PDB file of C-alpha atoms in Angstrom:
ATOM      1  CA  MET A   1      67.508  75.550  81.715  1.00  0.00           C
ATOM      2  CA  ARG A   2      67.050  79.469  80.927  1.00  0.00           C
ATOM      3  CA  LEU A   3      69.037  81.693  83.458  1.00  0.00           C
ATOM      4  CA  GLY A   4      69.158  85.448  83.855  1.00  0.00           C
ATOM      5  CA  VAL A   5      71.954  87.365  85.336  1.00  0.00           C
ATOM      6  CA  LEU A   6      71.613  90.888  86.207  1.00  0.00           C
ATOM      7  CA  ASP A   7      74.931  92.872  86.557  1.00  0.00           C
ATOM      8  CA  VAL A   8      74.376  96.206  88.526  1.00  0.00           C
ATOM      9  CA  GLY A   9      77.615  98.034  87.624  1.00  0.00           C
ATOM     10  CA  SER A  10      79.084 101.469  88.071  1.00  0.00           C
ATOM     11  CA  ASN A  11      78.121 102.418  84.405  1.00  0.00           C
ATOM     12  CA  THR A  12      75.408  99.762  83.258  1.00  0.00           C
ATOM     13  CA  VAL A  13      72.922  97.556  84.416  1.00  0.00           C
ATOM     14  CA  HIS A  14      73.306  94.501  82.129  1.00  0.00           C
ATOM     15  CA  LEU A  15      70.679  91.624  81.867  1.00  0.00           C
ATOM     16  CA  LEU A  16      72.157  88.519  80.190  1.00  0.00           C
ATOM     17  CA  VAL A  17      70.022  85.530  79.461  1.00  0.00           C
ATOM     18  CA  VAL A  18      71.459  82.422  78.478  1.00  0.00           C
ATOM     19  CA  ASP A  19      70.200  78.697  77.822  1.00  0.00           C
ATOM     20  CA  ALA A  20      72.650  76.433  80.097  1.00  0.00           C
ATOM     21  CA  ARG A  21      73.015  73.241  81.910  1.00  0.00           C
ATOM     22  CA  ARG A  22      75.723  71.838  83.838  1.00  0.00           C
ATOM     23  CA  GLY A  23      78.639  70.309  81.786  1.00  0.00           C
ATOM     24  CA  ALA A  24      77.374  72.457  78.809  1.00  0.00           C
ATOM     25  CA  HIS A  25      78.508  75.743  77.208  1.00  0.00           C
ATOM     26  CA  PRO A  26      76.329  78.563  78.145  1.00  0.00           C
ATOM     27  CA  THR A  27      74.445  79.974  75.177  1.00  0.00           C
ATOM     28  CA  PRO A  28      73.453  83.551  75.152  1.00  0.00           C
ATOM     29  CA  ALA A  29      69.691  84.053  74.401  1.00  0.00           C
ATOM     30  CA  ARG A  30      69.282  87.886  75.103  1.00  0.00           C
ATOM     31  CA  SER A  31      71.387  90.977  76.116  1.00  0.00           C
ATOM     32  CA  GLU A  32      69.958  94.195  77.498  1.00  0.00           C
ATOM     33  CA  LYS A  33      71.609  97.170  78.677  1.00  0.00           C
ATOM     34  CA  THR A  34      70.552 100.411  80.464  1.00  0.00           C
ATOM     35  CA  VAL A  35      73.068 103.091  81.047  1.00  0.00           C
ATOM     36  CA  LEU A  36      72.829 104.428  84.776  1.00  0.00           C
ATOM     37  CA  ARG A  37      76.300 105.671  85.704  1.00  0.00           C
ATOM     38  CA  LEU A  38      75.512 104.702  89.345  1.00  0.00           C
ATOM     39  CA  ALA A  39      79.133 105.945  90.202  1.00  0.00           C
ATOM     40  CA  GLU A  40      78.279 109.259  89.103  1.00  0.00           C
ATOM     41  CA  ARG A  41      75.081 109.439  91.397  1.00  0.00           C
ATOM     42  CA  ILE A  42      77.019 109.210  94.491  1.00  0.00           C
ATOM     43  CA  THR A  43      76.751 112.433  96.568  1.00  0.00           C
ATOM     44  CA  SER A  44      79.404 114.370  98.308  1.00  0.00           C
ATOM     45  CA  THR A  45      78.363 112.681 101.394  1.00  0.00           C
ATOM     46  CA  GLY A  46      78.961 109.304  99.918  1.00  0.00           C
ATOM     47  CA  GLN A  47      75.161 108.028  99.306  1.00  0.00           C
ATOM     48  CA  LEU A  48      73.622 106.779  96.383  1.00  0.00           C
ATOM     49  CA  SER A  49      71.261 109.878  95.445  1.00  0.00           C
ATOM     50  CA  LYS A  50      67.423 109.426  95.398  1.00  0.00           C
ATOM     51  CA  VAL A  51      67.357 110.109  91.615  1.00  0.00           C
ATOM     52  CA  GLY A  52      70.039 107.179  91.330  1.00  0.00           C
ATOM     53  CA  ALA A  53      68.113 104.959  93.528  1.00  0.00           C
ATOM     54  CA  ASP A  54      64.852 105.636  91.808  1.00  0.00           C
ATOM     55  CA  GLU A  55      66.544 104.697  88.397  1.00  0.00           C
ATOM     56  CA  LEU A  56      67.901 101.693  89.715  1.00  0.00           C
ATOM     57  CA  VAL A  57      64.427 100.548  91.002  1.00  0.00           C
ATOM     58  CA  ARG A  58      62.732 101.215  87.878  1.00  0.00           C
ATOM     59  CA  THR A  59      65.600  99.315  85.909  1.00  0.00           C
ATOM     60  CA  VAL A  60      65.607  96.305  87.996  1.00  0.00           C
ATOM     61  CA  ALA A  61      62.099  96.095  87.873  1.00  0.00           C
ATOM     62  CA  ALA A  62      62.039  96.146  84.287  1.00  0.00           C
ATOM     63  CA  ALA A  63      65.015  93.603  84.005  1.00  0.00           C
ATOM     64  CA  LYS A  64      62.931  91.258  86.093  1.00  0.00           C
ATOM     65  CA  GLU A  65      59.968  91.491  83.701  1.00  0.00           C
ATOM     66  CA  SER A  66      62.116  90.726  80.894  1.00  0.00           C
ATOM     67  CA  SER A  67      63.478  87.690  82.692  1.00  0.00           C
ATOM     68  CA  VAL A  68      59.817  86.424  83.364  1.00  0.00           C
ATOM     69  CA  ARG A  69      58.833  86.947  79.828  1.00  0.00           C
ATOM     70  CA  LEU A  70      61.875  85.132  78.575  1.00  0.00           C
ATOM     71  CA  GLY A  71      61.208  82.146  80.647  1.00  0.00           C
ATOM     72  CA  CYS A  72      64.214  82.566  83.082  1.00  0.00           C
ATOM     73  CA  ALA A  73      64.175  79.562  85.572  1.00  0.00           C
ATOM     74  CA  ASP A  74      66.001  81.899  87.966  1.00  0.00           C
ATOM     75  CA  LEU A  75      67.419  85.579  87.976  1.00  0.00           C
ATOM     76  CA  MET A  76      70.797  86.166  89.648  1.00  0.00           C
ATOM     77  CA  ALA A  77      70.966  89.791  90.297  1.00  0.00           C
ATOM     78  CA  PHE A  78      74.360  91.210  91.814  1.00  0.00           C
ATOM     79  CA  ALA A  79      75.797  94.539  92.384  1.00  0.00           C
ATOM     80  CA  THR A  80      79.553  95.861  92.079  1.00  0.00           C
ATOM     81  CA  SER A  81      81.529  98.713  93.495  1.00  0.00           C
ATOM     82  CA  ALA A  82      79.048 101.767  93.018  1.00  0.00           C
ATOM     83  CA  VAL A  83      76.380 100.018  95.079  1.00  0.00           C
ATOM     84  CA  ARG A  84      78.830  98.456  97.453  1.00  0.00           C
ATOM     85  CA  GLU A  85      80.468 101.649  98.436  1.00  0.00           C
ATOM     86  CA  ALA A  86      77.615 103.836  98.781  1.00  0.00           C
ATOM     87  CA  GLY A  87      76.815 104.690 102.485  1.00  0.00           C
ATOM     88  CA  ASN A  88      73.289 104.073 102.159  1.00  0.00           C
ATOM     89  CA  SER A  89      73.676 100.693 100.243  1.00  0.00           C
ATOM     90  CA  ALA A  90      71.721  98.492 102.696  1.00  0.00           C
ATOM     91  CA  ALA A  91      68.717 100.977 102.443  1.00  0.00           C
ATOM     92  CA  VAL A  92      68.840 100.894  98.631  1.00  0.00           C
ATOM     93  CA  LEU A  93      68.944  97.177  98.509  1.00  0.00           C
ATOM     94  CA  ARG A  94      65.899  96.958 100.801  1.00  0.00           C
ATOM     95  CA  ARG A  95      64.126  99.070  98.834  1.00  0.00           C
ATOM     96  CA  VAL A  96      64.996  97.237  95.719  1.00  0.00           C
ATOM     97  CA  HIS A  97      63.903  94.023  97.253  1.00  0.00           C
ATOM     98  CA  LYS A  98      60.658  95.544  98.403  1.00  0.00           C
ATOM     99  CA  GLU A  99      59.489  97.466  95.146  1.00  0.00           C
ATOM    100  CA  THR A 100      60.812  94.648  92.781  1.00  0.00           C
ATOM    101  CA  GLY A 101      61.069  91.504  94.702  1.00  0.00           C
ATOM    102  CA  VAL A 102      64.588  91.124  93.277  1.00  0.00           C
ATOM    103  CA  GLU A 103      67.180  90.401  95.968  1.00  0.00           C
ATOM    104  CA  LEU A 104      70.526  92.089  94.796  1.00  0.00           C
ATOM    105  CA  LYS A 105      73.588  90.605  96.292  1.00  0.00           C
ATOM    106  CA  VAL A 106      76.711  92.751  96.613  1.00  0.00           C
ATOM    107  CA  LEU A 107      79.765  91.165  95.538  1.00  0.00           C
ATOM    108  CA  SER A 108      82.907  92.207  97.180  1.00  0.00           C
ATOM    109  CA  GLY A 109      86.060  93.001  94.950  1.00  0.00           C
ATOM    110  CA  GLU A 110      87.655  89.616  95.702  1.00  0.00           C
ATOM    111  CA  ASP A 111      84.206  87.811  94.802  1.00  0.00           C
ATOM    112  CA  GLU A 112      84.602  89.811  91.463  1.00  0.00           C
ATOM    113  CA  ALA A 113      88.086  88.587  90.860  1.00  0.00           C
ATOM    114  CA  ARG A 114      87.461  84.840  91.760  1.00  0.00           C
ATOM    115  CA  LEU A 115      84.183  84.639  89.551  1.00  0.00           C
ATOM    116  CA  THR A 116      85.929  86.404  86.761  1.00  0.00           C
ATOM    117  CA  PHE A 117      88.926  83.870  86.894  1.00  0.00           C
ATOM    118  CA  LEU A 118      86.529  81.187  87.152  1.00  0.00           C
ATOM    119  CA  ALA A 119      85.102  82.128  83.783  1.00  0.00           C
ATOM    120  CA  ALA A 120      88.557  82.507  81.902  1.00  0.00           C
ATOM    121  CA  ARG A 121      89.659  79.442  83.284  1.00  0.00           C
ATOM    122  CA  ARG A 122      86.602  77.416  81.919  1.00  0.00           C
ATOM    123  CA  TRP A 123      86.968  79.229  78.498  1.00  0.00           C
ATOM    124  CA  TYR A 124      90.593  78.424  78.218  1.00  0.00           C
ATOM    125  CA  GLY A 125      90.803  75.311  80.073  1.00  0.00           C
ATOM    126  CA  TRP A 126      93.570  73.548  81.981  1.00  0.00           C
ATOM    127  CA  SER A 127      96.263  73.875  78.966  1.00  0.00           C
ATOM    128  CA  ALA A 128      96.428  77.571  80.037  1.00  0.00           C
ATOM    129  CA  GLY A 129      98.534  76.516  82.985  1.00  0.00           C
ATOM    130  CA  ASN A 130      99.248  79.221  85.501  1.00  0.00           C
ATOM    131  CA  LEU A 131      96.584  81.706  84.362  1.00  0.00           C
ATOM    132  CA  LEU A 132      96.560  85.422  85.308  1.00  0.00           C
ATOM    133  CA  VAL A 133      93.276  87.407  84.765  1.00  0.00           C
ATOM    134  CA  LEU A 134      93.015  91.041  84.748  1.00  0.00           C
ATOM    135  CA  ASP A 135      89.590  93.213  84.672  1.00  0.00           C
ATOM    136  CA  ILE A 136      89.041  96.819  84.691  1.00  0.00           C
ATOM    137  CA  GLY A 137      85.448  98.207  85.619  1.00  0.00           C
ATOM    138  CA  GLY A 138      84.243 101.641  86.419  1.00  0.00           C
ATOM    139  CA  GLY A 139      85.240 101.485  89.977  1.00  0.00           C
ATOM    140  CA  SER A 140      87.875  98.720  90.615  1.00  0.00           C
ATOM    141  CA  LEU A 141      90.504  96.858  89.033  1.00  0.00           C
ATOM    142  CA  GLU A 142      90.617  92.825  89.648  1.00  0.00           C
ATOM    143  CA  ILE A 143      93.654  90.772  89.386  1.00  0.00           C
ATOM    144  CA  ALA A 144      93.735  87.088  90.006  1.00  0.00           C
ATOM    145  CA  ALA A 145      95.973  84.139  89.018  1.00  0.00           C
ATOM    146  CA  GLY A 146      96.536  80.312  89.672  1.00  0.00           C
ATOM    147  CA  ILE A 147      96.599  76.839  88.346  1.00  0.00           C
ATOM    148  CA  ASP A 148      93.038  75.561  89.483  1.00  0.00           C
ATOM    149  CA  GLU A 149      89.610  76.915  88.995  1.00  0.00           C
ATOM    150  CA  ASP A 150      89.711  78.782  92.009  1.00  0.00           C
ATOM    151  CA  PRO A 151      92.664  81.411  92.144  1.00  0.00           C
ATOM    152  CA  ASP A 152      95.815  81.338  94.220  1.00  0.00           C
ATOM    153  CA  PHE A 153      95.056  85.037  95.025  1.00  0.00           C
ATOM    154  CA  ALA A 154      92.593  87.485  94.057  1.00  0.00           C
ATOM    155  CA  TRP A 155      92.793  91.078  94.609  1.00  0.00           C
ATOM    156  CA  SER A 156      90.664  94.229  94.033  1.00  0.00           C
ATOM    157  CA  LEU A 157      92.081  97.632  93.746  1.00  0.00           C
ATOM    158  CA  PRO A 158      90.000 100.873  93.541  1.00  0.00           C
ATOM    159  CA  LEU A 159      91.570 101.639  90.167  1.00  0.00           C
ATOM    160  CA  GLY A 160      88.512 101.676  88.030  1.00  0.00           C
ATOM    161  CA  ALA A 161      88.356 103.753  84.913  1.00  0.00           C
ATOM    162  CA  GLY A 162      85.305 105.733  85.880  1.00  0.00           C
ATOM    163  CA  ARG A 163      86.677 106.453  89.440  1.00  0.00           C
ATOM    164  CA  LEU A 164      90.136 107.726  88.067  1.00  0.00           C
ATOM    165  CA  THR A 165      88.273 109.954  85.478  1.00  0.00           C
ATOM    166  CA  ARG A 166      86.403 111.667  88.289  1.00  0.00           C
ATOM    167  CA  THR A 167      89.152 111.905  90.921  1.00  0.00           C
ATOM    168  CA  ARG A 168      92.355 112.535  88.643  1.00  0.00           C
ATOM    169  CA  PHE A 169      91.084 114.507  85.548  1.00  0.00           C
ATOM    170  CA  THR A 170      89.653 118.038  85.727  1.00  0.00           C
ATOM    171  CA  SER A 171      89.494 118.706  82.087  1.00  0.00           C
ATOM    172  CA  ASP A 172      88.385 117.142  78.681  1.00  0.00           C
ATOM    173  CA  PRO A 173      91.027 116.072  77.352  1.00  0.00           C
ATOM    174  CA  PRO A 174      93.002 115.783  80.375  1.00  0.00           C
ATOM    175  CA  GLY A 175      95.969 118.011  80.575  1.00  0.00           C
ATOM    176  CA  ARG A 176      99.267 116.538  79.894  1.00  0.00           C
ATOM    177  CA  ASP A 177     100.558 117.182  83.475  1.00  0.00           C
ATOM    178  CA  GLN A 178      97.417 115.322  84.649  1.00  0.00           C
ATOM    179  CA  VAL A 179      98.159 112.572  82.572  1.00  0.00           C
ATOM    180  CA  GLU A 180     101.793 112.351  83.648  1.00  0.00           C
ATOM    181  CA  ARG A 181     100.896 112.675  87.421  1.00  0.00           C
ATOM    182  CA  THR A 182      98.314 109.747  86.915  1.00  0.00           C
ATOM    183  CA  VAL A 183     100.908 107.613  85.252  1.00  0.00           C
ATOM    184  CA  GLY A 184     103.398 107.975  88.116  1.00  0.00           C
ATOM    185  CA  TRP A 185     100.735 107.544  90.725  1.00  0.00           C
ATOM    186  CA  LEU A 186      99.368 104.163  89.338  1.00  0.00           C
ATOM    187  CA  ALA A 187     103.084 102.943  89.211  1.00  0.00           C
ATOM    188  CA  GLU A 188     103.217 103.737  92.702  1.00  0.00           C
ATOM    189  CA  GLN A 189      99.793 102.012  93.580  1.00  0.00           C
ATOM    190  CA  LEU A 190     100.614  98.955  91.647  1.00  0.00           C
ATOM    191  CA  ALA A 191     104.178  98.313  92.700  1.00  0.00           C
ATOM    192  CA  PRO A 192     103.219  96.449  96.084  1.00  0.00           C
ATOM    193  CA  VAL A 193     100.731  94.141  94.050  1.00  0.00           C
ATOM    194  CA  ALA A 194     103.399  93.524  91.668  1.00  0.00           C
ATOM    195  CA  ARG A 195     105.698  92.284  94.144  1.00  0.00           C
ATOM    196  CA  ARG A 196     103.281  90.019  95.496  1.00  0.00           C
ATOM    197  CA  VAL A 197     102.097  88.601  92.179  1.00  0.00           C
ATOM    198  CA  ALA A 198     105.669  87.844  91.264  1.00  0.00           C
ATOM    199  CA  LYS A 199     105.980  85.378  94.195  1.00  0.00           C
ATOM    200  CA  TYR A 200     103.548  83.074  92.420  1.00  0.00           C
ATOM    201  CA  GLY A 201     105.621  82.749  89.411  1.00  0.00           C
ATOM    202  CA  ALA A 202     105.265  84.151  85.872  1.00  0.00           C
ATOM    203  CA  PRO A 203     101.895  83.359  84.138  1.00  0.00           C
ATOM    204  CA  ASP A 204     101.679  80.805  81.301  1.00  0.00           C
ATOM    205  CA  ARG A 205      98.866  82.987  79.848  1.00  0.00           C
ATOM    206  CA  ALA A 206      97.701  86.369  80.776  1.00  0.00           C
ATOM    207  CA  VAL A 207      94.154  87.234  80.047  1.00  0.00           C
ATOM    208  CA  ALA A 208      92.189  90.581  79.982  1.00  0.00           C
ATOM    209  CA  THR A 209      88.456  90.983  80.260  1.00  0.00           C
ATOM    210  CA  SER A 210      85.875  93.807  80.505  1.00  0.00           C
ATOM    211  CA  LYS A 211      84.403  96.504  78.246  1.00  0.00           C
ATOM    212  CA  THR A 212      87.648  98.690  78.580  1.00  0.00           C
ATOM    213  CA  PHE A 213      90.235  95.955  77.532  1.00  0.00           C
ATOM    214  CA  ARG A 214      88.040  94.821  74.538  1.00  0.00           C
ATOM    215  CA  THR A 215      87.718  98.618  73.457  1.00  0.00           C
ATOM    216  CA  LEU A 216      91.596  99.209  73.800  1.00  0.00           C
ATOM    217  CA  ALA A 217      92.049  95.949  71.840  1.00  0.00           C
ATOM    218  CA  ARG A 218      89.596  96.944  69.048  1.00  0.00           C
ATOM    219  CA  LEU A 219      91.121 100.376  68.694  1.00  0.00           C
ATOM    220  CA  THR A 220      94.834  98.863  68.255  1.00  0.00           C
ATOM    221  CA  GLY A 221      93.549  96.527  65.595  1.00  0.00           C
ATOM    222  CA  ALA A 222      91.917  93.377  67.154  1.00  0.00           C
ATOM    223  CA  ALA A 223      88.860  92.069  65.409  1.00  0.00           C
ATOM    224  CA  PRO A 224      85.468  93.488  65.812  1.00  0.00           C
ATOM    225  CA  SER A 225      82.833  91.914  68.213  1.00  0.00           C
ATOM    226  CA  SER A 226      80.980  90.857  65.158  1.00  0.00           C
ATOM    227  CA  ASP A 227      83.560  88.442  64.213  1.00  0.00           C
ATOM    228  CA  GLY A 228      82.504  86.304  67.212  1.00  0.00           C
ATOM    229  CA  PRO A 229      84.127  85.196  70.533  1.00  0.00           C
ATOM    230  CA  ARG A 230      86.482  82.329  69.174  1.00  0.00           C
ATOM    231  CA  VAL A 231      88.849  84.863  67.223  1.00  0.00           C
ATOM    232  CA  ARG A 232      92.197  85.389  69.253  1.00  0.00           C
ATOM    233  CA  ARG A 233      92.358  89.080  70.055  1.00  0.00           C
ATOM    234  CA  VAL A 234      95.472  90.635  71.847  1.00  0.00           C
ATOM    235  CA  LEU A 235      96.463  93.798  73.268  1.00  0.00           C
ATOM    236  CA  THR A 236     100.069  94.836  73.125  1.00  0.00           C
ATOM    237  CA  ASP A 237     102.114  97.252  75.171  1.00  0.00           C
ATOM    238  CA  THR A 238     103.578  98.872  72.211  1.00  0.00           C
ATOM    239  CA  ALA A 239     100.289  99.327  70.587  1.00  0.00           C
ATOM    240  CA  LEU A 240      98.629 100.527  73.801  1.00  0.00           C
ATOM    241  CA  SER A 241     101.405 103.130  74.021  1.00  0.00           C
ATOM    242  CA  GLN A 242     100.857 104.192  70.628  1.00  0.00           C
ATOM    243  CA  LEU A 243      96.972 104.638  71.360  1.00  0.00           C
ATOM    244  CA  ILE A 244      97.510 106.486  74.528  1.00  0.00           C
ATOM    245  CA  ALA A 245      99.479 109.285  72.664  1.00  0.00           C
ATOM    246  CA  PHE A 246      96.630 109.545  70.281  1.00  0.00           C
ATOM    247  CA  ILE A 247      93.672 109.406  72.390  1.00  0.00           C
ATOM    248  CA  THR A 248      94.939 111.742  75.318  1.00  0.00           C
ATOM    249  CA  ARG A 249      94.820 114.610  72.981  1.00  0.00           C
ATOM    250  CA  MET A 250      91.022 114.021  72.047  1.00  0.00           C
ATOM    251  CA  SER A 251      87.963 114.859  73.846  1.00  0.00           C
ATOM    252  CA  ALA A 252      85.256 112.608  74.980  1.00  0.00           C
ATOM    253  CA  ALA A 253      83.041 113.582  71.935  1.00  0.00           C
ATOM    254  CA  ASP A 254      85.601 112.749  69.502  1.00  0.00           C
ATOM    255  CA  LEU A 255      86.339 109.588  71.357  1.00  0.00           C
ATOM    256  CA  ALA A 256      82.949 108.427  71.000  1.00  0.00           C
ATOM    257  CA  GLN A 257      83.211 108.787  67.160  1.00  0.00           C
ATOM    258  CA  LEU A 258      85.856 106.066  66.872  1.00  0.00           C
ATOM    259  CA  ASP A 259      84.790 102.572  65.837  1.00  0.00           C
ATOM    260  CA  GLY A 260      84.426 100.333  68.975  1.00  0.00           C
ATOM    261  CA  VAL A 261      84.020 103.213  71.249  1.00  0.00           C
ATOM    262  CA  SER A 262      80.656 103.083  73.299  1.00  0.00           C
ATOM    263  CA  PRO A 263      79.472 106.605  73.581  1.00  0.00           C
ATOM    264  CA  SER A 264      78.444 106.031  77.188  1.00  0.00           C
ATOM    265  CA  ARG A 265      81.951 105.015  78.125  1.00  0.00           C
ATOM    266  CA  ALA A 266      84.128 107.435  75.972  1.00  0.00           C
ATOM    267  CA  HIS A 267      84.786 109.976  78.775  1.00  0.00           C
ATOM    268  CA  GLN A 268      86.736 107.296  80.854  1.00  0.00           C
ATOM    269  CA  LEU A 269      88.640 105.505  77.926  1.00  0.00           C
ATOM    270  CA  VAL A 270      91.787 107.505  78.598  1.00  0.00           C
ATOM    271  CA  ALA A 271      91.698 106.653  82.296  1.00  0.00           C
ATOM    272  CA  GLY A 272      91.018 103.244  81.244  1.00  0.00           C
ATOM    273  CA  ALA A 273      93.890 103.004  79.028  1.00  0.00           C
ATOM    274  CA  LEU A 274      96.350 104.418  81.613  1.00  0.00           C
ATOM    275  CA  VAL A 275      95.089 101.759  84.105  1.00  0.00           C
ATOM    276  CA  ALA A 276      95.744  98.815  81.279  1.00  0.00           C
ATOM    277  CA  GLN A 277      99.143 100.003  80.530  1.00  0.00           C
ATOM    278  CA  ALA A 278     100.329 100.707  84.186  1.00  0.00           C
ATOM    279  CA  THR A 279      98.989  97.362  85.265  1.00  0.00           C
ATOM    280  CA  MET A 280     100.665  95.374  82.192  1.00  0.00           C
ATOM    281  CA  ARG A 281     104.012  97.175  82.911  1.00  0.00           C
ATOM    282  CA  ALA A 282     103.759  96.436  86.576  1.00  0.00           C
ATOM    283  CA  LEU A 283     103.131  92.614  86.041  1.00  0.00           C
ATOM    284  CA  SER A 284     105.850  92.766  83.165  1.00  0.00           C
ATOM    285  CA  LEU A 285     103.271  91.629  80.449  1.00  0.00           C
ATOM    286  CA  PRO A 286     104.288  92.652  76.751  1.00  0.00           C
ATOM    287  CA  GLU A 287     100.734  91.406  75.733  1.00  0.00           C
ATOM    288  CA  VAL A 288      97.203  90.136  77.135  1.00  0.00           C
ATOM    289  CA  GLU A 289      94.912  88.136  75.403  1.00  0.00           C
ATOM    290  CA  ILE A 290      91.458  89.279  75.470  1.00  0.00           C
ATOM    291  CA  GLY A 291      88.972  86.822  77.187  1.00  0.00           C
ATOM    292  CA  PRO A 292      85.212  86.714  75.971  1.00  0.00           C
ATOM    293  CA  TRP A 293      83.983  85.539  79.332  1.00  0.00           C
ATOM    294  CA  ALA A 294      83.815  87.454  82.479  1.00  0.00           C
ATOM    295  CA  LEU A 295      82.023  88.165  85.783  1.00  0.00           C
ATOM    296  CA  ARG A 296      78.426  87.572  84.286  1.00  0.00           C
ATOM    297  CA  GLU A 297      79.713  84.187  82.732  1.00  0.00           C
ATOM    298  CA  GLY A 298      81.543  83.257  86.166  1.00  0.00           C
ATOM    299  CA  VAL A 299      78.198  83.636  88.034  1.00  0.00           C
ATOM    300  CA  ILE A 300      76.314  81.695  85.711  1.00  0.00           C
ATOM    301  CA  LEU A 301      79.035  78.681  85.851  1.00  0.00           C
ATOM    302  CA  ARG A 302      78.993  78.879  89.724  1.00  0.00           C
ATOM    303  CA  ARG A 303      75.310  78.802  89.763  1.00  0.00           C
ATOM    304  CA  LEU A 304      75.371  75.525  87.351  1.00  0.00           C
ATOM    305  CA  ASP A 305      78.169  74.070  89.588  1.00  0.00           C
ATOM    306  CA  GLN A 306      75.514  74.111  92.440  1.00  0.00           C
ATOM    307  CA  THR A 307      72.637  72.640  90.879  1.00  0.00           C
ATOM    308  CA  ASN A 308      71.817  68.829  90.738  1.00  0.00           C
ATOM    309  CA  GLY A 309      72.121  68.766  87.073  1.00  0.00           C
ATOM    310  CA  GLU A 310      68.279  68.797  86.530  1.00  0.00           C
ATOM    311  CA  ASP A 311      66.701  71.319  84.068  1.00  0.00           C
ATOM    312  CA  HIS A 312      63.932  73.497  85.272  1.00  0.00           C
ATOM    313  CA  THR A 313      61.508  75.388  83.154  1.00  0.00           C
ATOM    314  CA  VAL A 314      59.025  78.186  84.290  1.00  0.00           C
ATOM    315  CA  HIS A 315      55.508  77.918  82.499  1.00  0.00           C
ATOM    316  CA  SER A 316      53.406  80.878  82.255  1.00  0.00           C
ATOM    317  CA  ASP A 317      49.683  80.468  82.576  1.00  0.00           C
TER     318      ASP A 317
END
């Protein structure tokens, strides 16, 4: 069965097409990304701007066309924090459905954390034991942990890399005082969460997903994505501290030239690194392993769990 997943995030709209069936490893067939930066299209009154909504409609329509052309039996479309928090989200979702036929489901932050955790659990298996999963998005930070496929707890905090870049920094690169104040502020925000996490015991394995963590690991020496998903990649607190001392002195334009840094995300790399470091330190994690599966794979796996095991194929006339 060929499935499509359309992820409308704070920075990009990502269509992932996979060949999958229940009990089998989903095999990627196609990946298409469009940079929209919807979180930056939110007006001063908290609404998604008309320009942002227009671009979203066009991008969703194009993704639907691709999914049909590629023979997807189903297109699962969802939106995260940027759309979720827009004051006119309901109207935007109605317009998307009316003009494209695609029904965008808005995931809560807790939904994101639980589905990402499911993906990590399936990838690492039961041998991972008490699994802790971290994910830094454009708008939020997700934390989940547990010993089963459904985590014992799943939390979402408004500590995304894009959000902090917009709200905490006023210069490029950010001034030293801005960085220091943000470090202290993050420690305060994460302290209550760390106390709650500690009640569930130390994790047997700590896993980090998301583009932010993958980029930070790559910049500290982890293998490139071209080496494949099964290569073990880690991000250590020591290496991250050294990296932060380096990148906080660089402009977004200079960061975009570094190997492994996406030009569309370079401007929020510093904020993402500070969130990663603060989270690891709050949770007493000397290192995290970079997991190849995250939210989109979690959506696919949940969808497969809900099928009757039969394959379905879309035929075009």
